Coordinates of C-alpha atoms in Angstrom, one line a residue:
Chain A
M1 CA 29.0 -65.2 55.0
D2 CA 29.7 -62.0 53.2
I3 CA 29.7 -61.6 49.4
E4 CA 33.5 -61.5 49.1
K5 CA 33.8 -65.0 50.6
K6 CA 30.9 -66.3 48.5
V7 CA 32.6 -65.1 45.3
G8 CA 35.8 -66.7 46.7
I9 CA 34.2 -70.1 47.0
V10 CA 32.8 -69.8 43.4
C11 CA 36.3 -68.9 42.2
L12 CA 37.9 -71.8 44.1
I13 CA 35.4 -74.2 42.5
I14 CA 36.0 -72.8 39.0
G15 CA 39.8 -72.9 39.6
M16 CA 39.8 -76.5 40.8
L17 CA 37.5 -77.7 37.9
S18 CA 39.9 -75.9 35.5
F19 CA 42.9 -77.6 37.1
I20 CA 41.3 -81.0 36.6
L21 CA 40.1 -80.3 33.0
M22 CA 43.5 -78.9 32.1
F23 CA 45.1 -82.3 32.5
I24 CA 42.2 -84.2 30.8
T25 CA 42.1 -82.0 27.7
N26 CA 44.8 -81.4 25.0
G27 CA 45.9 -78.6 22.7
L28 CA 44.5 -75.0 22.9
I29 CA 41.6 -76.0 25.2
S30 CA 44.0 -77.1 27.9
Y31 CA 45.7 -73.6 27.7
L32 CA 42.2 -72.1 28.1
F33 CA 41.7 -74.0 31.3
Y34 CA 45.1 -72.9 32.5
I35 CA 44.2 -69.3 31.8
L36 CA 41.0 -69.8 33.8
F37 CA 42.8 -71.7 36.6
V38 CA 45.4 -69.0 37.5
P39 CA 43.3 -65.9 38.3
N40 CA 40.4 -67.9 39.9
I41 CA 42.8 -69.7 42.3
L42 CA 44.6 -66.4 43.0
Y43 CA 41.4 -64.8 44.1
G44 CA 39.9 -67.9 45.7
V45 CA 43.0 -68.5 47.9
G46 CA 43.6 -64.8 48.5
I47 CA 40.2 -64.0 49.9
F48 CA 40.5 -66.7 52.6
I49 CA 43.9 -65.5 53.8
V50 CA 43.3 -61.7 53.9
P51 CA 42.3 -60.4 57.4
K52 CA 38.7 -59.7 58.2
T53 CA 37.8 -56.1 57.5
R54 CA 37.7 -53.9 60.6
R55 CA 35.5 -51.3 59.0
K56 CA 32.3 -50.8 61.0
K57 CA 30.0 -49.9 58.1
L58 CA 30.6 -52.5 55.5
G59 CA 30.9 -51.3 52.0
K60 CA 30.8 -47.6 52.9
I61 CA 34.3 -46.6 51.9
P62 CA 35.6 -43.0 52.5
F63 CA 35.4 -39.9 50.3
R64 CA 31.9 -40.7 49.1
G65 CA 29.9 -38.7 51.7
Y66 CA 29.5 -41.4 54.3
Chain B
M1 CA 48.5 -81.2 28.9
D2 CA 51.0 -83.2 30.9
F3 CA 52.8 -82.1 34.1
N4 CA 55.9 -81.0 32.3
E5 CA 54.0 -78.5 30.2
F6 CA 52.0 -77.4 33.2
F7 CA 55.2 -76.6 35.1
Y8 CA 56.6 -74.8 32.0
L9 CA 53.5 -72.6 31.9
I10 CA 53.8 -71.9 35.6
N11 CA 57.5 -71.0 35.2
L12 CA 56.7 -68.8 32.3
T13 CA 53.9 -67.0 34.2
V14 CA 56.1 -66.4 37.3
Y15 CA 59.0 -65.3 35.1
A16 CA 56.8 -62.8 33.2
F17 CA 55.4 -61.5 36.4
L18 CA 58.7 -61.1 38.2
I19 CA 60.5 -59.5 35.2
G20 CA 57.5 -57.2 34.5
S21 CA 57.4 -56.1 38.2
L22 CA 61.2 -55.6 38.4
L23 CA 61.1 -53.6 35.2
L24 CA 58.2 -51.4 36.5
G25 CA 60.2 -50.9 39.7
L26 CA 63.3 -50.0 37.6
H27 CA 61.1 -47.6 35.7
R28 CA 60.0 -45.9 38.9
K29 CA 63.6 -45.7 40.2
I30 CA 65.0 -44.1 37.0
M31 CA 62.1 -41.6 37.0
A32 CA 63.0 -40.7 40.6
K33 CA 66.7 -40.3 39.8
I34 CA 65.8 -38.0 36.8
Q35 CA 63.7 -35.9 39.2
L36 CA 66.6 -35.8 41.7
R37 CA 64.9 -38.0 44.3
P38 CA 66.3 -41.2 45.8
G39 CA 63.2 -43.1 44.8
P40 CA 61.9 -46.4 46.1
P41 CA 63.9 -49.7 45.7
I42 CA 63.6 -51.6 42.4
I43 CA 61.6 -54.3 44.1
Q44 CA 59.0 -51.8 45.2
Y45 CA 56.4 -52.8 42.6
L46 CA 56.7 -56.5 43.7
L47 CA 56.4 -55.4 47.4
H48 CA 53.3 -53.4 46.5
T49 CA 51.7 -56.3 44.8
L50 CA 52.4 -58.6 47.7
K51 CA 51.2 -56.0 50.2
F52 CA 47.9 -55.5 48.4
Y53 CA 47.4 -59.2 47.9
F54 CA 47.3 -59.6 51.7
K55 CA 45.2 -56.6 52.5
E56 CA 41.6 -56.7 53.9
I57 CA 38.8 -55.9 51.4
T58 CA 35.2 -54.8 51.5
F59 CA 33.2 -54.3 48.3
P60 CA 31.9 -50.7 48.0
I61 CA 28.1 -50.4 48.6
T62 CA 27.8 -48.8 45.1
A63 CA 29.7 -51.5 43.3
G64 CA 27.9 -53.4 40.5
N65 CA 28.6 -57.1 41.2
P66 CA 29.7 -59.4 39.7
L67 CA 31.3 -57.0 37.2
Y68 CA 33.3 -55.4 40.0
I69 CA 35.0 -58.6 41.0
F70 CA 35.1 -60.1 37.5
M71 CA 37.2 -57.3 36.0
P72 CA 40.5 -57.9 37.9
I73 CA 40.2 -61.6 37.0
L74 CA 39.6 -60.7 33.4
Q75 CA 42.7 -58.5 33.5
I76 CA 44.8 -61.6 34.3
I77 CA 42.9 -63.7 31.8
V78 CA 43.6 -61.3 29.0
W79 CA 47.3 -60.9 29.7
L80 CA 47.9 -64.6 30.4
S81 CA 46.2 -65.4 27.1
A82 CA 48.5 -62.9 25.4
L83 CA 51.5 -64.4 27.2
I84 CA 50.8 -67.9 26.1
L85 CA 49.7 -66.9 22.5
A86 CA 52.8 -64.7 22.0
V87 CA 55.7 -66.2 24.0
K88 CA 54.7 -69.9 24.1
L89 CA 52.9 -70.5 20.8
E90 CA 54.3 -67.5 18.8
S91 CA 50.9 -67.3 17.2
S92 CA 49.2 -64.7 15.1
L93 CA 49.9 -61.0 15.8
L94 CA 46.3 -60.1 15.0
I95 CA 44.9 -62.2 18.0
I96 CA 47.3 -60.5 20.4
I97 CA 46.3 -57.1 19.1
G98 CA 42.7 -58.2 19.6
L99 CA 43.5 -59.2 23.2
Y100 CA 45.2 -55.8 23.7
V101 CA 41.9 -54.2 22.7
L102 CA 40.1 -56.3 25.3
Q103 CA 42.2 -54.5 27.9
K104 CA 39.9 -51.5 27.2
I105 CA 36.9 -53.5 28.3
V106 CA 38.8 -54.2 31.6
E107 CA 39.5 -50.5 32.1
H108 CA 35.9 -49.5 31.2
G109 CA 34.4 -52.2 33.3
C110 CA 36.5 -51.5 36.3
G111 CA 35.6 -47.8 36.1
L112 CA 31.9 -48.2 35.6
S113 CA 31.3 -51.1 38.0
S114 CA 32.7 -49.4 41.1
G115 CA 30.2 -46.6 41.0
S116 CA 32.9 -44.0 41.8
P117 CA 32.9 -40.7 39.8
Y118 CA 36.7 -41.0 39.4
G119 CA 36.4 -44.6 38.2
K120 CA 33.7 -43.5 35.7
L121 CA 35.9 -40.7 34.4
G122 CA 38.8 -43.2 34.0
G123 CA 36.4 -45.6 32.1
V124 CA 35.2 -42.8 29.8
R125 CA 38.8 -41.7 29.2
S126 CA 39.8 -45.2 28.4
V127 CA 37.2 -45.3 25.6
F128 CA 38.4 -42.2 23.9
S129 CA 42.0 -43.1 24.4
A130 CA 41.2 -46.1 22.1
A131 CA 42.8 -43.8 19.4
A132 CA 46.0 -45.5 20.5
E133 CA 44.9 -48.7 18.8
I134 CA 44.7 -47.1 15.3
P135 CA 48.5 -46.9 14.9
L136 CA 48.7 -50.5 16.2
F137 CA 46.5 -51.8 13.3
A138 CA 48.5 -49.7 10.9
V139 CA 51.7 -51.3 12.3
V140 CA 50.3 -54.8 11.9
S141 CA 49.3 -54.0 8.3
T142 CA 52.8 -52.6 7.5
V143 CA 54.5 -55.6 9.0
Y144 CA 52.2 -57.9 6.9
I145 CA 53.1 -55.9 3.7
V146 CA 56.8 -56.5 4.3
T147 CA 56.9 -60.0 5.7
N148 CA 53.8 -61.6 4.1
S149 CA 52.8 -63.2 7.4
L150 CA 51.2 -62.3 10.7
I151 CA 52.5 -65.3 12.6
I152 CA 55.2 -64.2 15.0
S153 CA 57.4 -67.1 14.4
D154 CA 57.4 -66.3 10.7
I155 CA 58.2 -62.7 11.4
V156 CA 61.1 -63.7 13.6
S157 CA 62.5 -66.1 11.0
Y158 CA 62.1 -63.4 8.3
Q159 CA 64.3 -61.2 10.4
Q160 CA 66.9 -63.9 10.8
I161 CA 67.4 -63.8 7.0
H162 CA 66.7 -60.1 6.2
G163 CA 67.9 -58.3 9.3
P164 CA 65.8 -56.5 12.0
L165 CA 62.5 -54.9 10.9
I166 CA 63.3 -51.8 12.9
L167 CA 65.7 -50.7 10.1
K168 CA 63.1 -51.3 7.4
L169 CA 60.1 -50.0 9.3
P170 CA 61.3 -47.2 11.6
I171 CA 58.0 -45.3 11.5
S172 CA 56.0 -48.4 12.5
A173 CA 58.6 -49.2 15.3
F174 CA 58.2 -45.6 16.5
A175 CA 54.4 -46.0 16.6
F176 CA 54.6 -49.3 18.5
F177 CA 57.1 -47.7 20.9
I178 CA 54.6 -44.9 21.6
L179 CA 52.1 -47.6 22.5
L180 CA 54.7 -49.0 25.0
V181 CA 55.1 -45.5 26.4
S182 CA 51.4 -45.0 26.7
K183 CA 51.1 -48.4 28.6
A184 CA 53.9 -47.5 31.1
P185 CA 52.9 -45.8 34.4
N186 CA 53.2 -42.0 34.7
S187 CA 53.2 -41.8 31.0
P188 CA 52.3 -38.5 29.2
F189 CA 49.5 -40.5 27.5
G190 CA 48.4 -42.1 30.7
I191 CA 45.1 -40.1 30.9
V192 CA 43.2 -43.2 32.1
K193 CA 45.2 -43.4 35.3
G194 CA 46.0 -39.7 35.6
K195 CA 46.4 -38.3 39.0
D196 CA 43.8 -35.5 38.2
I197 CA 41.2 -38.3 38.6
V198 CA 42.8 -39.9 41.7
S199 CA 43.8 -43.3 40.1
G200 CA 41.2 -43.4 37.3
Y201 CA 39.6 -46.8 36.9
L202 CA 41.7 -48.3 39.8
T203 CA 40.3 -45.8 42.4
E204 CA 37.9 -48.3 44.0
H205 CA 39.7 -51.5 43.3
F206 CA 41.8 -51.8 46.4
G207 CA 43.3 -54.6 48.6
L208 CA 43.3 -58.0 47.0
L209 CA 41.6 -56.8 43.8
A210 CA 44.4 -54.2 43.3
G211 CA 46.9 -57.0 43.9
L212 CA 45.3 -58.9 41.0
I213 CA 45.3 -55.9 38.7
Y214 CA 49.0 -55.3 39.6
I215 CA 49.8 -58.9 38.7
G216 CA 48.0 -58.4 35.3
D217 CA 49.8 -55.1 34.7
A218 CA 53.2 -56.6 35.3
I219 CA 52.5 -59.5 32.8
A220 CA 51.1 -56.9 30.3
Y221 CA 54.3 -54.9 30.5
F222 CA 56.5 -58.0 29.9
V223 CA 54.3 -59.2 27.0
L224 CA 54.3 -55.8 25.2
L225 CA 58.1 -55.4 25.6
W226 CA 58.6 -58.9 24.3
L227 CA 56.3 -58.3 21.4
F228 CA 58.2 -55.1 20.4
I229 CA 61.6 -57.0 20.6
A230 CA 60.3 -60.0 18.7
I231 CA 58.6 -58.0 15.9
F232 CA 61.2 -55.3 15.4
L233 CA 64.5 -56.8 16.6
G234 CA 63.8 -60.5 15.8
I235 CA 64.7 -61.8 19.2
S236 CA 62.1 -64.2 20.5
N237 CA 64.1 -65.9 23.3
I238 CA 62.9 -64.6 26.7
F239 CA 66.3 -64.6 28.2
L240 CA 68.1 -62.9 25.3
A241 CA 65.4 -60.3 25.1
L242 CA 66.0 -59.3 28.8
P243 CA 68.9 -56.7 28.1
F244 CA 66.7 -55.1 25.4
M245 CA 63.8 -54.9 27.8
I246 CA 66.0 -53.1 30.3
L247 CA 67.2 -50.7 27.6
I248 CA 63.6 -49.9 26.4
T249 CA 62.5 -49.4 30.0
F250 CA 65.4 -47.0 30.5
I251 CA 64.3 -45.0 27.4
I252 CA 60.6 -45.0 28.4
S253 CA 61.5 -43.9 32.0
I254 CA 63.5 -40.9 30.6
I255 CA 60.6 -39.9 28.4
N256 CA 58.0 -40.3 31.2
G257 CA 60.3 -38.6 33.8
L258 CA 60.7 -35.5 31.6
T259 CA 57.2 -35.2 30.1
P260 CA 54.2 -33.9 32.0
L261 CA 50.8 -35.6 31.7
L262 CA 49.1 -34.4 28.5
A263 CA 45.5 -33.1 28.6
P264 CA 43.1 -35.9 27.3
H265 CA 42.4 -34.1 23.9
H266 CA 46.1 -33.4 23.4
S267 CA 47.0 -37.0 24.1
V268 CA 44.3 -38.3 21.7
M269 CA 45.2 -35.8 18.9
L270 CA 48.9 -36.7 19.2
Q271 CA 48.1 -40.5 18.9
I272 CA 45.8 -39.8 15.9
T273 CA 48.7 -37.8 14.3
I274 CA 51.0 -40.7 14.8
A275 CA 48.3 -43.0 13.3
I276 CA 48.1 -40.8 10.2
V277 CA 51.8 -40.9 9.7
V278 CA 51.9 -44.7 10.0
L279 CA 48.9 -45.0 7.6
L280 CA 50.7 -42.7 5.1
D281 CA 53.7 -45.0 5.4
L282 CA 51.5 -48.0 4.8
L283 CA 49.9 -46.3 1.8
H284 CA 53.3 -45.5 0.3
R285 CA 54.3 -49.1 0.7
V286 CA 51.1 -50.4 -0.9
I287 CA 51.3 -48.1 -3.9
F288 CA 55.0 -47.8 -4.6
L289 CA 56.6 -51.0 -3.4

């Protein structure tokens, strides 16, 4: 598994934990969990629906002398 | 938090994102019309965001993880916090300005974590464009001197009794407006994302990560416009503020369409000059009023 997907799994776990904790807690803390929930779920879901990269040399993006 | 509040927050977030994206699209359309081009459709920013969200991604070999991935997430965290603190809770202005300063960490972190020279230049420029924050704190102080409060709901209710603050504090309103101009794309103060350094700190955040940064930028634009309207016009309702947001975007587009990108030192010096003018206004109010 590449690093992008690994980070995606971590983000999904953080996002789901935040989702649960958001409903358990009250007040400002619950807003904090909402703020953590949205971007982590966006990345976590997004990374599993984007197509696999077709680049042959992973990580070597253009214009940098590769 | 119960489900009703959760759905309210989701609605607010989606509303802010959609309105921010459409206003940024409108901004681009008006700029194109000024430059006698047909320009892209108004929904172009939204389409770009969706397009990038579904694009393949590979982390550059020179990227410094986990900072590289954390920065787009932090961008959304910063502006969602600002959205909830400002629009939902109508909390302290000082916290929101503090969050605005956190945006510099995002720009700096994005630039330096990618390992690209263009990104690094963008990051370095974002540090010395921090001069834009000096007028902001002067604006906050001036608003406090007049209204005796930094809580947004208090400032709005003050204006319901005494009339809009833009008439009492035109210089502060101008300084805040310059901040809005500097935050808009293709701005004369936009040295951080200037085309002379490709896309500045965004150069090597592409694909899904660019999509996340675009979402954050759209929410940021909405929050800053709302803040201007709430502080200086006294309208805190997100639906009533909409015509004013369109009007301000129209004015910003005309300025950005007609003004070339300033050199970094000119941009910083101009912002420092504006800061000095606002500080003199503040000094005048402290001593004589």
